[in-house]
PDB file of C-alpha atoms in Angstrom:
ATOM      1  CA  VAL A 290      32.475  26.869   9.687  1.00  0.00           C
ATOM      2  CA  ASN A 291      28.811  28.000   9.855  1.00  0.00           C
ATOM      3  CA  SER A 292      27.803  25.380   7.544  1.00  0.00           C
ATOM      4  CA  LEU A 293      29.386  22.671   9.828  1.00  0.00           C
ATOM      5  CA  LEU A 294      27.537  23.802  12.723  1.00  0.00           C
ATOM      6  CA  ALA A 295      24.115  23.862  10.381  1.00  0.00           C
ATOM      7  CA  PHE A 296      24.703  20.732   8.729  1.00  0.00           C
ATOM      8  CA  THR A 297      25.447  18.778  11.774  1.00  0.00           C
ATOM      9  CA  GLY A 298      22.857  20.359  13.972  1.00  0.00           C
ATOM     10  CA  THR A 299      20.048  19.532  11.478  1.00  0.00           C
ATOM     11  CA  TRP A 300      21.344  15.823  10.987  1.00  0.00           C
ATOM     12  CA  VAL A 301      21.692  14.964  14.522  1.00  0.00           C
ATOM     13  CA  SER A 302      18.220  16.400  15.325  1.00  0.00           C
ATOM     14  CA  LEU A 303      16.899  14.179  12.256  1.00  0.00           C
ATOM     15  CA  GLU A 304      19.027  11.166  13.878  1.00  0.00           C
ATOM     16  CA  ALA A 305      17.668  11.818  17.130  1.00  0.00           C
ATOM     17  CA  LEU A 306      13.737  12.072  15.688  1.00  0.00           C
ATOM     18  CA  SER A 307      14.702   8.670  13.950  1.00  0.00           C
ATOM     19  CA  LEU A 308      15.630   7.105  17.206  1.00  0.00           C
ATOM     20  CA  ALA A 309      12.620   8.409  18.591  1.00  0.00           C
ATOM     21  CA  ALA A 310      10.297   7.206  15.825  1.00  0.00           C
ATOM     22  CA  ALA A 311      11.953   3.964  16.075  1.00  0.00           C
ATOM     23  CA  ALA A 312      11.208   3.747  19.770  1.00  0.00           C
ATOM     24  CA  GLY A 313       7.496   4.477  19.158  1.00  0.00           C
ATOM     25  CA  LEU A 314       7.280   7.874  20.732  1.00  0.00           C
ATOM     26  CA  ASP A 315       5.452  10.838  19.461  1.00  0.00           C
ATOM     27  CA  LEU A 316       7.701  12.953  17.365  1.00  0.00           C
ATOM     28  CA  ARG A 317       5.767  16.340  18.391  1.00  0.00           C
ATOM     29  CA  THR A 318       6.265  15.410  21.890  1.00  0.00           C
ATOM     30  CA  ALA A 319      10.016  14.479  21.469  1.00  0.00           C
ATOM     31  CA  VAL A 320      10.468  18.033  19.771  1.00  0.00           C
ATOM     32  CA  ASP A 321       8.916  19.608  22.845  1.00  0.00           C
ATOM     33  CA  VAL A 322      11.371  17.781  25.108  1.00  0.00           C
ATOM     34  CA  MET A 323      14.035  18.932  23.026  1.00  0.00           C
ATOM     35  CA  ARG A 324      12.843  22.544  23.385  1.00  0.00           C
ATOM     36  CA  ALA A 325      12.317  22.531  27.162  1.00  0.00           C
ATOM     37  CA  GLY A 326      15.321  20.411  27.945  1.00  0.00           C
ATOM     38  CA  GLY A 327      17.940  22.512  26.754  1.00  0.00           C
ATOM     39  CA  ALA A 328      19.204  20.190  23.729  1.00  0.00           C
ATOM     40  CA  THR A 329      17.750  22.544  21.028  1.00  0.00           C
ATOM     41  CA  ASN A 330      19.257  24.078  17.903  1.00  0.00           C
ATOM     42  CA  TYR A 331      18.372  26.150  15.142  1.00  0.00           C
ATOM     43  CA  PHE A 332      16.764  23.109  13.243  1.00  0.00           C
ATOM     44  CA  ILE A 333      14.471  22.208  16.292  1.00  0.00           C
ATOM     45  CA  ASP A 334      13.624  25.628  17.226  1.00  0.00           C
ATOM     46  CA  ARG A 335      12.992  27.069  13.670  1.00  0.00           C
ATOM     47  CA  TRP A 336      13.040  24.211  10.851  1.00  0.00           C
ATOM     48  CA  VAL A 337      11.502  21.090  12.462  1.00  0.00           C
ATOM     49  CA  ASP A 338       7.693  21.964  12.055  1.00  0.00           C
ATOM     50  CA  GLY A 339       8.074  21.848   8.422  1.00  0.00           C
ATOM     51  CA  ILE A 340       9.361  18.163   8.012  1.00  0.00           C
ATOM     52  CA  ASP A 341       6.050  17.123   7.076  1.00  0.00           C
ATOM     53  CA  THR A 342       6.376  19.423   3.812  1.00  0.00           C
ATOM     54  CA  ARG A 343       8.333  17.476   1.144  1.00  0.00           C
ATOM     55  CA  GLY A 344       9.466  18.498  -2.355  1.00  0.00           C
ATOM     56  CA  ARG A 345       9.885  22.174  -1.620  1.00  0.00           C
ATOM     57  CA  PRO A 346      11.119  24.402  -4.430  1.00  0.00           C
ATOM     58  CA  GLN A 347      14.966  24.137  -4.357  1.00  0.00           C
ATOM     59  CA  THR A 348      16.853  26.972  -2.626  1.00  0.00           C
ATOM     60  CA  PHE A 349      19.742  25.291  -1.336  1.00  0.00           C
ATOM     61  CA  ALA A 350      20.325  21.684  -3.119  1.00  0.00           C
ATOM     62  CA  LEU A 351      21.771  18.838  -1.249  1.00  0.00           C
ATOM     63  CA  ALA A 352      24.450  18.380  -3.923  1.00  0.00           C
ATOM     64  CA  LEU A 353      25.751  21.937  -2.987  1.00  0.00           C
ATOM     65  CA  ALA A 354      25.415  20.767   0.804  1.00  0.00           C
ATOM     66  CA  ALA A 355      27.579  17.850  -0.019  1.00  0.00           C
ATOM     67  CA  LYS A 356      30.184  19.982  -2.022  1.00  0.00           C
ATOM     68  CA  ASP A 357      30.346  22.424   0.986  1.00  0.00           C
ATOM     69  CA  ALA A 358      30.904  19.523   3.211  1.00  0.00           C
ATOM     70  CA  ARG A 359      33.790  18.546   1.290  1.00  0.00           C
ATOM     71  CA  LEU A 360      35.327  21.934   1.385  1.00  0.00           C
ATOM     72  CA  ILE A 361      35.091  21.604   5.249  1.00  0.00           C
ATOM     73  CA  GLN A 362      36.758  18.339   5.321  1.00  0.00           C
ATOM     74  CA  ASP A 363      39.546  20.165   2.947  1.00  0.00           C
ATOM     75  CA  LEU A 364      39.948  22.998   5.318  1.00  0.00           C
ATOM     76  CA  ALA A 365      40.196  20.616   8.291  1.00  0.00           C
ATOM     77  CA  ALA A 366      42.765  18.483   6.768  1.00  0.00           C
ATOM     78  CA  SER A 367      44.748  21.452   5.623  1.00  0.00           C
ATOM     79  CA  SER A 368      44.586  23.007   9.079  1.00  0.00           C
ATOM     80  CA  GLY A 369      45.686  19.884  10.854  1.00  0.00           C
ATOM     81  CA  ILE A 370      42.486  20.040  13.031  1.00  0.00           C
ATOM     82  CA  PRO A 371      40.656  16.566  13.704  1.00  0.00           C
ATOM     83  CA  ALA A 372      37.081  17.054  12.601  1.00  0.00           C
ATOM     84  CA  PRO A 373      35.150  13.549  13.000  1.00  0.00           C
ATOM     85  CA  MET A 374      31.734  15.414  12.640  1.00  0.00           C
ATOM     86  CA  ALA A 375      32.893  16.954   9.475  1.00  0.00           C
ATOM     87  CA  GLU A 376      33.902  13.387   8.319  1.00  0.00           C
ATOM     88  CA  ALA A 377      30.335  11.967   9.305  1.00  0.00           C
ATOM     89  CA  ILE A 378      28.299  14.993   7.756  1.00  0.00           C
ATOM     90  CA  GLY A 379      30.215  14.644   4.743  1.00  0.00           C
ATOM     91  CA  GLU A 380      29.439  11.068   4.514  1.00  0.00           C
ATOM     92  CA  VAL A 381      25.672  11.590   5.252  1.00  0.00           C
ATOM     93  CA  LEU A 382      25.435  14.327   2.537  1.00  0.00           C
ATOM     94  CA  SER A 383      27.271  12.104   0.072  1.00  0.00           C
ATOM     95  CA  ASP A 384      24.936   9.303   0.789  1.00  0.00           C
ATOM     96  CA  ALA A 385      21.917  11.536   0.285  1.00  0.00           C
ATOM     97  CA  VAL A 386      23.353  12.535  -3.330  1.00  0.00           C
ATOM     98  CA  ALA A 387      23.901   9.024  -3.975  1.00  0.00           C
ATOM     99  CA  ARG A 388      20.329   8.279  -2.914  1.00  0.00           C
ATOM    100  CA  GLY A 389      19.306  10.769  -5.872  1.00  0.00           C
ATOM    101  CA  LEU A 390      18.511  13.501  -3.581  1.00  0.00           C
ATOM    102  CA  GLY A 391      21.100  15.840  -4.840  1.00  0.00           C
ATOM    103  CA  ASP A 392      18.526  17.967  -6.697  1.00  0.00           C
ATOM    104  CA  CYS A 393      16.497  18.241  -3.992  1.00  0.00           C
ATOM    105  CA  ASP A 394      16.178  21.303  -1.444  1.00  0.00           C
ATOM    106  CA  TRP A 395      18.053  21.240   1.920  1.00  0.00           C
ATOM    107  CA  SER A 396      14.656  20.608   3.578  1.00  0.00           C
ATOM    108  CA  ASP A 397      14.402  17.295   2.149  1.00  0.00           C
ATOM    109  CA  LEU A 398      17.320  16.080   4.069  1.00  0.00           C
ATOM    110  CA  VAL A 399      14.433  14.795   6.085  1.00  0.00           C
ATOM    111  CA  LEU A 400      13.858  11.814   3.287  1.00  0.00           C
ATOM    112  CA  ALA A 401      17.700  10.739   3.658  1.00  0.00           C
ATOM    113  CA  ALA A 402      16.998  10.117   7.340  1.00  0.00           C
ATOM    114  CA  GLU A 403      14.055   8.193   6.830  1.00  0.00           C
ATOM    115  CA  ALA A 404      15.690   6.217   4.204  1.00  0.00           C
ATOM    116  CA  ARG A 405      18.851   5.466   6.231  1.00  0.00           C
ATOM    117  CA  GLY A 406      16.743   4.956   9.380  1.00  0.00           C
ATOM    118  CA  GLY A 407      13.903   2.763   7.961  1.00  0.00           C
ATOM    119  CA  VAL A 408      11.564   5.307   9.863  1.00  0.00           C
ATOM    120  CA  ARG A 409       8.945   7.876   8.986  1.00  0.00           C
ATOM    121  CA  LEU A 410       9.360  11.256  10.346  1.00  0.00           C
ATOM    122  CA  LYS A 411       6.047  13.012  10.705  1.00  0.00           C
ATOM    123  CA  LEU A 412       5.226  15.681  13.440  1.00  0.00           C
ATOM    124  CA  GLY A 413       1.513  16.018  12.492  1.00  0.00           C
ATOM    125  CA  PRO A 414      -0.168  19.108  13.030  1.00  0.00           C
ATOM    126  CA  ALA A 415       0.757  21.525  15.900  1.00  0.00           C
ATOM    127  CA  PRO A 416      -1.609  21.450  19.113  1.00  0.00           C
ATOM    128  CA  GLY A 417      -4.647  23.439  18.599  1.00  0.00           C
ATOM    129  CA  MET A 418      -4.293  23.092  14.761  1.00  0.00           C
ATOM    130  CA  ASP A 419      -5.828  20.446  12.221  1.00  0.00           C
ATOM    131  CA  GLU A 420      -4.563  19.482   8.913  1.00  0.00           C
ATOM    132  CA  VAL A 421      -6.221  22.308   7.165  1.00  0.00           C
ATOM    133  CA  GLY A 422      -5.641  25.001   9.622  1.00  0.00           C
ATOM    134  CA  PRO A 423      -6.561  26.583  13.216  1.00  0.00           C
TER     135      PRO A 423
END
């Protein structure tokens, strides 16, 4: 159940950032608006600042997330609970694995968002920071 919230919150955040990028918005500004506007979540609050770093050492593989998503779908089906978000995130994670990202760390889900949306998701340095530090 926790994974359903974590997976969907992360993906919908990446989807929102993809829409912002496609519209030509500055992604750091978009994140600031999300944080201030009440539409925040764990990903936006704690993880989004790391999307510029790709290829981190694997701590939770996308293939494992896809497996967990299938378990969530199985639980929903066996419980008789409609779970369209579980179906959607299952498709997203299966697609990420099909794109060759299964052995990548969960943090590289951003690569799947970029591939699916045809956009580049880069925040750039935080205000007051340059590429090498404060």
